[in-house]
Amino acid sequence: MDIKIKDVAKAAGVSVTSVSRVLNGEQYVSAEIKQRVNEAINELGYTPSHIARSLKRKKTNLIGVIVSNITSNFFSTILSSIEETVDQHHYNLLVCNIMENLDKELRYLQTFQEMRVDGIIIMHEKVNDDIRRFLHQTKIPIIFCASPVDPAFPRVTVDDFSAAYDATRFLGDLGHQRIAFIGGDLEDVSSGRKRYEGYLKAISDIGLTIEPRWIKFGDYQVKSGYEQMKAILQEGPRPTAVFAASDDMALGAMNCLHDCGFHVPEQMSVIGFDGSELTELTRPRLTSMQQPIAMIGRLSVELLLEAIQNPDQSATLTTVPHQLVIRDSCRAPAGLV
Amino acid sequence: MDIKIKDVAKAAGVSVTSVSRVLNGEQYVSAEIKQRVNEAINELGYTPSHIARSLKRKKTNLIGVIVSNITSNFFSTILSSIEETVDQHHYNLLVCNIMENLDKELRYLQTFQEMRVDGIIIMHEKVNDDIRRFLHQTKIPIIFCASPVDPAFPRVTVDDFSAAYDATRFLGDLGHQRIAFIGGDLEDVSSGRKRYEGYLKAISDIGLTIEPRWIKFGDYQVKSGYEQMKAILQEGPRPTAVFAASDDMALGAMNCLHDCGFHVPEQMSVIGFDGSELTELTRPRLTSMQQPIAMIGRLSVELLLEAIQNPDQSATLTTVPHQLVIRDSCRAPAGLV
DNA sequence: ATGAAAGCGCTAACAT
DNA sequence: ATGTTAGCGCTTTCAT
């Protein structure tokens, strides 16, 4: 590692310029020199310094990613697809797992700036004022992935309102009259609120009345699904179906139902949101409103790379299609069959 | 971003050295200069370049991580703990998700070298000759995390043999006489083989005979657990208990049993390995041989950082304790109760 | 087709 | 206590 381009040049008996040229596959190098240089590189075990290169080129080929919780199957799957796409374009990934800690997010954003990353991907719903200020001030291209926080930035996401609407309607079409909702955080103006609104609209379109006792909010994670389901079961008249705004929460709800002695779907239908791998791992398998997870990751990267190439584009919203995938956790309510 | 230390120096009316000094919190700067510099920094919106710094200091504060499959709960949890620890020490993480692709692993290792990462963490069982050659040739400190591939390198791991032995014995102690095993890849000399050997030893210590039809190998993932369980069910006399070498495979096995109409634990006991979050999410909850997941991540980072500080240490094996966590998926075989 | 040399933004040895 | 300056390892004009 202590060996540098100059050493290679010396060993090959050429100038550093020539070495640089073969390193970068440029024209104007004779086959002979190319060969001598490559031999020298192999003999010396030379690895070019990305650092020096970045400094000179003013380009790091680094992408910073902020993810709210990497242990969630939904996020890790997106991350996996991001990594794959980034890799295909010869970029590398700097990852920050913020675990809902906004201070950490801000700190990392600053680090990303110090690192001179070429672009930033944010998979997180919440931002505070400090973060918002940073995002607006920085010149680094940014994209929101599956979390359309701020219309000032490019974002790729499903139509959360419609997707939630469709999920709720699906339950209504099965004949359910008492449909509970376990939402995400209302504070995130994006998915959290949109999915809630989609649910409300569907309920009223179906011709049902809103029942506050059947509306609870968690944090998208399994545990909160469990707890909110429990709260719903404990308060008066029971619903016959539940729509959870994430598969994780749907799983939590199913576990709660199981532990309380209720059968899914015989006594309670459960529908999730995300279409993560989880849906195939539960028993019964979980019917869910599916997001095109891999596509979201890939598109985010591709749009970001475009923005890097061509910095002054306007912020666009890219909507990807949602799709209901019916598995085994929903059916018509008991009385109706 | 186009503004550099020189501009700050000019704006504050001091030398670049002074700016550098306040940037790095050194002594020998008067309070007055410090103040003027900080004001200039804020006014200009200056962010120091990590790139330039790294080039000069010959230290990037970057750690490269190779993970075999980031969507697995076990690995993403370790990764989460690695990220947390690394962050506390002011390092950053470059992540490669290889998805069992060894070519990609090698390519990333080379990229890590170009990036001049200060250290590398590998969470992957398999290596080929090219990779092995690279690992031995590079001067970058390396640690194997939860995958003790090669005794030439530091590694932190549970005692896979004993852990598998204890898990199997637990089933034996419950009274099971027919204990199946779904292992990981036998090709990985480390965990895969060790867990298998632990199983074999326990079977013979319990006084049972090895039954090849009850020994299958998967790839640690859910799907293979399902398939291998199915294979076991289809071949002649059925076991009364299964030990799967990962929680993911145990879940697959449980799902297969469910789909085939068998009840866990009434008709079949299932024990997993890893102690990932999954164990609490299944119904019945999964009894599992638990690895101290967070500790493995944290220790790996700390040992790596030590090796970075002090490069010529010998490769040590750090064994972390395993622990059986009894949940609801195992009980005495039917005839015995 | 090849090479000499300037400079990317910073730190640190060396003055003062 | 503060400033001058020589690199860190590379790319890239500009000459030849």
XYZ file of C-alpha atoms (C1' of nucleotides) in Angstrom:
706
model
C 0.000 0.000 0.000
C 2.996 2.222 0.402
C 3.705 1.851 -3.224
C 2.388 4.587 -5.472
C 2.043 5.582 -9.052
C 5.515 7.039 -9.116
C 7.014 3.698 -8.122
C 5.127 1.972 -10.869
C 6.358 4.547 -13.358
C 9.922 4.032 -12.260
C 9.661 0.256 -12.405
C 8.149 0.377 -15.867
C 10.565 3.040 -17.027
C 7.826 5.446 -18.076
C 6.273 8.624 -16.791
C 3.525 8.779 -14.204
C 1.298 10.207 -16.887
C 1.549 7.023 -18.870
C 0.784 4.932 -15.850
C -2.226 7.071 -15.140
C -3.312 6.623 -18.722
C -3.262 2.866 -18.645
C -4.919 2.913 -15.249
C -7.789 4.873 -16.701
C -7.947 3.004 -19.968
C -7.243 6.065 -22.045
C -6.183 6.199 -25.614
C -2.759 7.354 -26.717
C -0.773 4.637 -25.019
C 1.209 2.189 -27.039
C 0.560 -1.468 -26.505
C 4.129 -1.846 -25.366
C 3.911 0.713 -22.612
C 0.575 -0.621 -21.539
C 2.111 -4.008 -21.130
C 5.175 -2.799 -19.249
C 2.989 -0.789 -16.907
C 0.655 -3.674 -16.201
C 3.574 -5.908 -15.429
C 4.997 -3.379 -13.031
C 1.612 -3.032 -11.355
C 1.361 -6.753 -10.818
C 4.903 -7.153 -9.626
C 4.660 -4.330 -7.151
C 1.134 -5.170 -6.114
C 0.027 -1.629 -6.705
C -3.499 -0.463 -5.867
C -4.407 3.054 -6.945
C -5.567 5.374 -4.207
C -9.203 6.236 -4.499
C -8.578 9.049 -2.041
C -6.065 10.860 -4.170
C -8.180 10.259 -7.205
C -11.265 11.680 -5.523
C -9.394 14.741 -4.421
C -8.250 15.448 -7.894
C -11.421 14.546 -9.736
C -13.750 16.124 -7.201
C -15.854 13.007 -7.320
C -15.917 10.256 -4.748
C -18.309 7.724 -6.243
C -19.754 7.430 -2.785
C -23.462 7.455 -1.980
C -24.610 8.024 1.580
C -27.714 6.229 2.780
C -29.795 7.031 5.813
C -32.047 4.193 6.880
C -34.325 4.358 9.872
C -34.054 0.760 10.930
C -31.927 -1.703 9.098
C -33.270 -4.720 10.948
C -36.690 -4.276 9.376
C -37.171 -6.631 6.496
C -38.757 -3.918 4.396
C -35.834 -1.531 4.727
C -33.121 -4.122 4.475
C -34.661 -5.394 1.260
C -34.732 -1.918 -0.226
C -31.196 -1.373 0.979
C -30.163 -4.584 -0.669
C -31.601 -3.428 -3.965
C -29.982 -0.012 -3.562
C -26.644 -1.620 -2.943
C -26.998 -3.819 -5.972
C -27.850 -0.936 -8.271
C -25.213 1.365 -6.864
C -22.644 -1.354 -7.339
C -23.590 -1.811 -10.980
C -22.785 1.841 -11.540
C -19.462 1.585 -9.734
C -20.505 3.541 -6.735
C -20.129 2.583 -3.112
C -22.427 2.858 -0.177
C -21.889 4.618 3.109
C -24.598 3.436 5.465
C -26.121 5.106 8.478
C -28.670 3.275 10.560
C -30.305 5.953 12.635
C -32.729 3.919 14.730
C -35.107 6.862 14.965
C -32.400 9.105 16.353
C -32.664 12.418 14.539
C -29.500 13.815 16.097
C -27.610 10.938 14.623
C -29.217 11.603 11.275
C -28.051 15.202 11.270
C -24.582 14.229 12.371
C -24.360 11.681 9.589
C -25.604 14.130 6.997
C -22.773 16.423 7.995
C -20.337 13.558 7.794
C -21.637 12.723 4.339
C -20.932 16.295 3.364
C -17.424 16.127 4.759
C -16.921 12.905 2.878
C -18.050 14.702 -0.271
C -20.433 11.903 -1.153
C -21.831 12.369 -4.632
C -25.409 11.822 -3.488
C -27.623 10.984 -0.527
C -30.539 8.588 -0.194
C -32.892 9.018 2.721
C -35.253 6.267 3.802
C -36.796 7.917 6.786
C -40.029 9.683 7.446
C -39.204 12.221 10.057
C -37.091 15.322 9.807
C -36.669 18.143 12.263
C -35.832 21.768 11.552
C -32.075 21.322 11.739
C -32.220 18.518 9.233
C -34.557 20.430 6.981
C -32.184 23.371 7.044
C -29.282 21.154 6.135
C -31.142 19.512 3.289
C -32.067 22.835 1.758
C -28.630 24.324 2.163
C -26.493 21.503 0.827
C -25.665 21.176 -2.820
C -25.440 17.409 -2.695
C -28.213 15.731 -4.669
C -30.709 14.002 -2.397
C -33.503 11.559 -2.963
C -36.161 10.318 -0.606
C -36.753 6.637 -0.987
C -40.116 5.220 0.070
C -40.593 8.254 2.308
C -41.774 11.337 0.442
C -41.096 13.748 3.268
C -40.680 17.004 1.444
C -41.938 18.017 -2.002
C -38.820 20.140 -2.438
C -36.859 16.951 -3.098
C -37.092 14.110 -5.564
C -38.793 11.101 -4.065
C -39.948 7.704 -5.174
C -42.863 6.132 -3.417
C -46.147 4.370 -3.872
C -49.338 6.372 -3.783
C -49.879 5.810 -0.087
C -53.343 7.285 -0.087
C -54.655 5.075 -2.886
C -52.872 2.007 -1.632
C -54.404 2.388 1.813
C -57.727 3.171 0.238
C -57.593 0.033 -1.880
C -56.562 -2.131 1.043
C -59.444 -0.889 3.131
C -61.909 -1.274 0.288
C -60.756 -4.836 -0.186
C -61.898 -5.578 3.340
C -65.136 -3.745 2.702
C -65.740 -5.724 -0.464
C -65.318 -8.912 1.511
C -68.270 -7.750 3.529
C -66.556 -6.344 6.595
C -68.468 -3.587 8.337
C -66.146 -3.163 11.271
C -62.668 -2.404 10.034
C -59.938 -1.311 12.410
C -56.786 0.565 11.434
C -53.342 0.456 12.953
C -51.385 3.320 11.442
C -47.840 4.525 11.477
C -46.748 7.731 13.023
C -49.128 10.585 12.254
C -46.239 12.972 12.557
C -44.793 11.929 9.269
C -46.776 14.033 6.898
C -45.991 11.567 4.181
C -46.838 7.887 4.438
C -48.154 7.961 7.962
C -50.803 10.554 7.302
C -51.568 9.529 3.731
C -52.311 5.969 4.641
C -54.544 7.159 7.429
C -56.432 9.422 5.062
C -56.808 6.625 2.541
C -58.342 4.464 5.235
C -60.759 7.219 6.291
C -61.877 7.914 2.755
C -62.480 4.236 2.050
C -64.455 3.777 5.231
C -66.777 6.595 4.301
C -67.011 5.503 0.658
C -67.989 2.051 1.808
C -70.716 3.759 3.758
C -69.440 2.998 7.231
C -68.927 5.399 10.062
C -65.564 6.178 11.580
C -65.105 4.440 14.899
C -62.284 6.097 16.868
C -61.839 3.070 19.108
C -60.758 1.096 16.069
C -58.125 3.563 15.022
C -54.719 3.265 16.634
C -51.225 4.380 15.790
C -47.973 2.506 16.206
C -44.468 2.993 14.871
C -44.466 0.472 12.007
C -42.693 -2.129 14.112
C -43.918 -5.531 15.207
C -44.208 -4.700 18.849
C -46.439 -1.719 18.328
C -48.733 -3.787 16.116
C -49.080 -6.218 18.990
C -49.824 -3.509 21.497
C -52.290 -1.589 19.394
C -54.139 -4.779 18.526
C -54.349 -5.559 22.183
C -55.761 -2.111 22.877
C -58.370 -2.605 20.185
C -59.403 -5.998 21.575
C -59.803 -4.590 25.036
C -62.076 -1.708 24.136
C -65.692 -2.642 23.660
C -67.160 -3.964 20.397
C -64.631 -5.807 18.341
C -63.913 -5.231 14.688
C -63.946 -8.131 12.256
C -60.965 -6.943 10.254
C -57.780 -4.965 10.761
C -55.699 -3.040 8.294
C -52.153 -2.469 9.546
C -49.997 0.128 7.805
C -46.979 -2.164 7.721
C -46.426 -5.897 7.494
C -44.448 -5.764 10.703
C -47.393 -4.318 12.579
C -49.725 -6.794 10.881
C -47.539 -9.596 12.162
C -47.653 -8.102 15.636
C -51.414 -7.908 15.376
C -51.647 -11.535 14.266
C -49.470 -12.640 17.141
C -51.609 -10.722 19.580
C -54.738 -12.313 18.139
C -53.118 -15.723 18.416
C -52.097 -15.136 22.002
C -55.617 -13.929 22.861
C -57.150 -17.016 21.330
C -58.558 -15.547 18.144
C -58.232 -17.293 14.827
C -57.062 -15.501 11.712
C -58.830 -15.295 9.322
C -61.861 -17.130 10.752
C -62.530 -14.618 13.500
C -60.504 -11.706 12.289
C -59.131 -10.703 8.929
C -55.736 -9.012 8.862
C -54.211 -7.140 5.975
C -50.715 -5.688 5.958
C -48.822 -3.139 3.937
C -45.414 -3.398 2.209
C -45.383 -6.880 0.800
C -42.122 -7.722 2.533
C -40.818 -11.282 2.737
C -42.593 -11.562 6.039
C -45.875 -12.071 4.243
C -44.816 -15.525 3.124
C -43.311 -16.468 6.457
C -46.322 -16.082 8.678
C -49.050 -18.683 9.182
C -51.563 -17.896 7.890
C -49.666 -16.161 5.150
C -50.327 -12.465 5.223
C -52.460 -10.724 2.637
C -50.779 -7.395 2.016
C -50.757 -4.260 -0.070
C -47.505 -4.736 -1.836
C -44.967 -2.077 -2.713
C -42.545 -2.899 -5.540
C -39.672 -2.979 -3.093
C -36.797 -3.808 -5.404
C -38.033 -1.310 -7.964
C -38.165 1.440 -5.360
C -34.534 0.878 -4.468
C -33.380 0.645 -8.051
C -35.315 3.672 -9.245
C -34.114 5.769 -6.356
C -30.539 5.083 -7.263
C -31.064 5.679 -10.956
C -32.812 8.975 -10.377
C -30.130 10.030 -7.942
C -27.383 9.226 -10.400
C -29.185 11.264 -13.029
C -29.388 14.167 -10.634
C -25.667 13.807 -9.985
C -24.964 13.990 -13.706
C -27.325 16.835 -14.242
C -27.550 18.849 -11.012
C -30.153 21.465 -11.727
C -33.224 19.412 -12.379
C -36.460 20.066 -10.591
C -37.622 17.800 -7.810
C -39.855 15.124 -9.231
C -42.216 12.724 -7.575
C -41.962 9.226 -8.974
C -44.935 7.097 -8.099
C -44.538 3.354 -8.314
C -47.482 0.974 -8.529
C -48.943 -0.803 -5.528
C -50.623 -4.140 -5.814
C -52.827 -6.156 -3.542
C -51.476 -9.640 -2.988
C -54.074 -11.934 -1.544
C -52.806 -14.681 0.695
C -54.523 -16.394 3.602
C -55.190 -13.836 6.297
C -58.449 -12.355 5.063
C -61.906 -13.695 4.387
C -65.532 -12.656 4.675
C -66.714 -11.967 8.230
C -68.185 -14.945 10.092
C -71.839 -13.950 9.933
C -71.775 -13.539 6.190
C -70.552 -16.896 5.010
C -18.583 23.130 -1.094
C -16.312 25.110 -3.292
C -15.115 26.963 -0.308
C -11.938 25.727 1.301
C -9.682 26.269 4.234
C -7.828 29.022 2.435
C -11.012 31.017 2.002
C -11.789 30.669 5.669
C -8.291 31.828 6.521
C -8.656 34.856 4.303
C -12.079 35.744 5.681
C -10.857 35.449 9.246
C -7.624 37.245 8.468
C -5.423 34.423 9.739
C -3.271 31.660 8.283
C -4.564 28.334 7.114
C -2.595 26.719 9.897
C -4.644 28.549 12.459
C -7.835 27.467 10.804
C -6.598 23.919 10.730
C -5.762 24.217 14.396
C -9.181 25.299 15.481
C -10.707 22.686 13.187
C -8.781 20.006 14.977
C -9.195 21.442 18.430
C -5.514 21.875 18.994
C -3.864 23.954 21.620
C -1.903 27.091 20.825
C -4.738 29.124 19.408
C -5.877 32.265 21.118
C -9.513 32.538 22.021
C -9.772 35.496 19.729
C -8.555 33.697 16.647
C -10.655 30.712 17.484
C -13.695 32.947 17.564
C -12.884 34.753 14.329
C -12.280 31.457 12.585
C -15.510 29.944 13.796
C -17.409 32.974 12.638
C -15.839 32.778 9.224
C -16.674 29.076 9.036
C -20.294 29.728 9.809
C -20.607 32.661 7.480
C -19.056 30.852 4.579
C -20.751 27.559 5.357
C -17.457 25.763 5.241
C -17.232 21.990 5.597
C -13.743 20.506 5.808
C -12.900 17.916 3.197
C -12.516 14.472 4.620
C -10.869 13.455 1.375
C -8.030 15.905 1.619
C -7.665 15.118 5.269
C -7.472 11.399 4.601
C -4.884 11.872 1.912
C -2.681 13.826 4.219
C -3.221 11.806 7.367
C -3.138 8.450 5.626
C -6.191 7.456 7.560
C -9.719 7.352 6.255
C -11.731 6.366 9.333
C -13.584 4.027 7.047
C -14.399 0.414 7.854
C -15.477 -1.920 5.084
C -18.021 -4.615 5.874
C -18.810 -7.689 3.856
C -22.110 -9.278 4.754
C -23.476 -12.337 3.049
C -27.136 -11.416 3.193
C -28.313 -8.207 4.710
C -31.976 -9.163 4.625
C -31.414 -11.885 7.195
C -32.442 -10.720 10.616
C -29.356 -12.248 12.192
C -26.927 -10.384 9.967
C -28.804 -7.114 9.911
C -28.864 -7.125 13.698
C -25.126 -7.691 13.888
C -24.634 -5.029 11.263
C -26.737 -2.659 13.289
C -24.559 -3.244 16.305
C -21.410 -2.860 14.222
C -22.654 0.418 12.848
C -23.462 1.688 16.299
C -20.054 0.840 17.691
C -18.174 2.120 14.688
C -20.081 5.379 14.922
C -19.165 5.805 18.564
C -15.535 5.664 17.550
C -16.024 8.183 14.746
C -15.609 5.720 11.967
C -17.889 5.163 9.025
C -19.134 2.060 7.354
C -18.792 1.003 3.754
C -21.184 -1.863 3.213
C -21.119 -4.676 0.705
C -23.960 -7.138 0.539
C -22.601 -10.020 -1.442
C -25.644 -12.330 -1.620
C -23.429 -15.380 -1.807
C -21.568 -13.996 -4.801
C -17.890 -14.601 -4.216
C -16.800 -12.620 -7.275
C -18.539 -9.635 -5.847
C -16.799 -10.200 -2.548
C -13.393 -10.149 -4.165
C -14.216 -7.090 -6.196
C -15.377 -5.282 -3.069
C -12.287 -6.273 -1.142
C -10.240 -4.679 -3.870
C -12.404 -1.591 -3.761
C -11.942 -1.435 -0.011
C -8.226 -1.494 -0.612
C -8.463 1.289 -3.160
C -10.551 3.250 -0.716
C -7.809 2.743 1.850
C -10.292 1.641 4.474
C -8.664 1.350 7.877
C -10.111 -2.092 8.513
C -12.374 -4.807 7.145
C -15.065 -6.875 8.809
C -16.183 -10.061 7.112
C -19.449 -11.764 8.010
C -19.376 -14.556 5.543
C -18.498 -18.181 5.695
C -17.156 -19.012 2.321
C -13.960 -17.901 0.683
C -12.339 -19.092 -2.494
C -8.662 -19.139 -3.396
C -8.622 -15.670 -4.907
C -10.154 -14.213 -1.799
C -7.836 -16.139 0.442
C -4.883 -14.855 -1.519
C -6.119 -11.316 -1.201
C -6.699 -11.623 2.518
C -3.211 -12.907 3.123
C -1.565 -10.344 0.914
C -3.269 -7.186 2.120
C -1.972 -5.188 5.017
C -5.391 -3.950 6.034
C -6.479 -5.363 9.396
C -9.307 -7.853 9.026
C -11.669 -9.520 11.423
C -14.113 -12.320 10.856
C -17.369 -11.693 12.607
C -19.543 -14.667 13.513
C -17.780 -16.669 10.815
C -14.409 -18.019 11.872
C -13.291 -18.986 8.397
C -9.548 -18.947 8.747
C -7.408 -19.276 11.872
C -4.894 -16.903 10.305
C -7.221 -14.017 11.122
C -8.796 -12.653 14.253
C -12.361 -13.815 14.629
C -15.150 -13.558 17.124
C -17.689 -16.314 17.302
C -19.559 -18.642 19.583
C -18.234 -22.121 20.145
C -20.306 -23.638 17.374
C -19.458 -27.174 18.309
C -20.487 -26.851 21.933
C -23.522 -24.758 21.125
C -24.789 -27.362 18.674
C -23.903 -30.084 21.135
C -25.863 -28.401 23.894
C -28.858 -27.792 21.661
C -28.984 -31.437 20.653
C -28.513 -32.630 24.208
C -31.378 -30.445 25.286
C -33.636 -32.389 22.971
C -32.155 -35.629 24.224
C -32.750 -34.594 27.816
C -36.385 -33.954 26.989
C -36.564 -37.622 26.080
C -36.305 -37.446 22.307
C -34.772 -40.496 20.694
C -35.245 -39.455 17.101
C -33.583 -36.135 16.520
C -33.189 -34.720 13.033
C -30.650 -32.090 11.994
C -30.895 -29.417 9.341
C -27.428 -27.993 8.942
C -25.857 -25.137 7.078
C -23.443 -25.565 4.269
C -20.890 -28.269 4.976
C -18.447 -26.412 2.789
C -17.865 -23.766 5.350
C -15.281 -25.383 7.495
C -16.302 -23.107 10.303
C -19.855 -22.917 11.596
C -21.404 -25.275 9.095
C -19.149 -28.175 9.896
C -18.725 -27.429 13.584
C -22.419 -27.400 14.261
C -22.787 -30.641 12.405
C -20.034 -32.213 14.452
C -21.596 -30.958 17.666
C -24.839 -32.617 16.675
C -23.105 -35.904 15.856
C -21.219 -35.984 19.106
C -24.327 -35.261 21.143
C -26.304 -37.955 19.364
C -23.695 -40.530 20.183
C -23.242 -39.281 23.756
C -26.968 -39.583 24.286
C -26.593 -43.143 23.161
C -28.501 -42.887 19.924
C -27.399 -44.001 16.514
C -26.853 -41.675 13.604
C -29.718 -41.833 11.163
C -28.625 -40.370 7.776
C -32.206 -39.842 6.650
C -32.616 -37.336 9.445
C -29.586 -35.300 8.498
C -30.037 -32.652 5.832
C -28.207 -29.542 4.796
C -29.615 -26.195 3.719
C -28.145 -22.757 3.288
C -29.272 -21.123 6.546
C -32.229 -19.447 4.875
C -35.919 -19.952 5.526
C -36.686 -21.625 2.256
C -34.080 -24.311 2.638
C -35.382 -25.080 6.130
C -38.791 -25.646 4.610
C -37.465 -27.879 1.875
C -35.212 -29.971 4.058
C -37.986 -30.463 6.583
C -40.222 -31.619 3.788
C -37.575 -34.076 2.651
C -37.291 -35.428 6.157
C -41.047 -35.870 6.484
C -41.227 -37.739 3.230
C -38.562 -40.305 4.003
C -39.699 -43.164 6.150
C -39.818 -43.069 9.944
C -40.293 -39.589 11.278
C -38.198 -37.949 13.946
C -39.840 -36.382 16.982
C -37.556 -33.378 17.105
C -35.517 -31.204 14.744
C -32.503 -29.086 15.401
C -31.994 -26.430 12.717
C -28.641 -24.678 12.494
C -30.269 -21.266 12.085
C -33.466 -19.645 13.263
C -34.379 -18.920 9.678
C -34.243 -22.602 8.792
C -36.111 -23.457 11.988
C -38.874 -21.103 10.914
C -38.937 -22.737 7.497
C -39.180 -26.105 9.172
C -42.032 -24.938 11.386
C -43.902 -23.582 8.404
C -43.445 -26.832 6.561
C -44.731 -28.762 9.562
C -47.701 -26.432 9.769
C -48.484 -26.819 6.099
C -48.233 -30.587 6.394
C -50.617 -30.641 9.311
C -48.197 -31.303 12.135
C -48.366 -29.453 15.410
C -45.334 -27.911 17.029
C -44.435 -28.789 19.715
C -47.089 -31.466 20.311
C -46.021 -33.654 17.434
C -42.611 -32.279 16.714
C -40.157 -30.230 18.708
C -38.135 -27.624 16.848
C -35.056 -25.841 18.109
C -33.254 -23.084 16.252
C -29.873 -21.431 16.378
C -28.906 -17.734 16.575
C -31.507 -16.258 18.884
C -32.527 -13.649 16.362
C -35.643 -11.540 16.806
C -37.478 -14.115 14.779
C -37.661 -16.369 17.810
C -40.177 -14.069 19.447
C -42.174 -13.504 16.292
C -43.134 -17.067 15.476
C -46.065 -18.948 16.975
C -45.182 -21.033 18.837
C -42.241 -18.914 19.847
C -39.029 -20.588 18.883
C -36.704 -22.180 21.400
C -33.220 -21.410 20.188
C -29.529 -21.603 20.957
C -28.791 -17.953 21.309
C -25.689 -16.130 20.192
C -24.941 -12.812 21.896
C -25.622 -10.952 18.687
C -25.028 -7.379 19.766
C -21.898 -8.391 21.659
C -20.497 -10.110 18.598
C -20.860 -6.944 16.559
C -19.467 -4.691 19.226
C -16.517 -6.926 20.053
C -15.622 -7.346 16.419
C -15.379 -3.622 15.972
C -13.420 -3.094 19.155
C -10.924 -5.788 18.303
C -10.587 -4.443 14.803
C -9.939 -0.939 16.063
C -7.296 -2.316 18.376
C -5.656 -4.068 15.470
C -5.724 -0.801 13.542
C -3.957 0.965 16.381
C -1.507 -1.807 16.867
C -1.035 -3.613 13.559
C 1.269 -6.485 14.374
C -0.740 -8.468 16.819
C -1.322 -12.140 16.367
C -4.652 -13.447 15.191
C -6.802 -14.272 18.164
C -9.980 -16.261 18.477
C -12.521 -14.584 20.706
C -15.211 -16.958 21.839
C -18.453 -15.479 23.068
C -20.928 -17.402 25.217
C -23.937 -19.177 23.810
C -27.078 -19.664 25.796
C -30.119 -21.822 25.386
C -33.314 -19.787 25.487
C -36.337 -21.976 26.044
C -39.546 -20.766 24.484
C -42.508 -22.758 23.246
C -41.388 -24.934 20.377
C -39.993 -27.909 22.261
C -41.395 -30.451 24.670
C -41.073 -34.105 25.561
C -42.059 -36.522 22.790
C -45.687 -37.589 22.741
C -45.267 -41.124 24.027
C -43.386 -39.978 27.073
C -45.793 -37.558 28.660
C 2.484 8.912 -28.348
C 4.854 10.502 -24.181
C 6.403 13.493 -20.331
C 6.896 17.693 -16.949
C 4.664 20.074 -13.779
C 0.789 22.311 -11.541
C -2.594 21.710 -8.220
C -6.860 19.142 -5.764
C -7.606 20.718 0.052
C -5.582 19.636 3.767
C -1.886 18.757 7.832
C 2.377 19.184 10.118
C 7.175 20.160 10.389
C 9.575 24.022 10.793
C 10.245 28.735 11.393
C 9.459 32.991 13.953
C 0.939 31.940 19.614
C 0.961 32.299 14.622
C 2.552 31.738 9.792
C 5.172 29.519 5.650
C 5.609 25.778 3.080
C 6.261 21.115 1.567
C 4.047 17.340 0.486
C -0.099 13.358 0.610
C -1.030 10.388 -4.573
C -3.216 11.297 -8.167
C -5.126 13.625 -12.887
C -4.627 16.731 -16.415
C -3.323 20.627 -19.002
C 0.292 21.855 -21.831
C 4.561 20.926 -24.293
C 7.176 18.183 -27.175
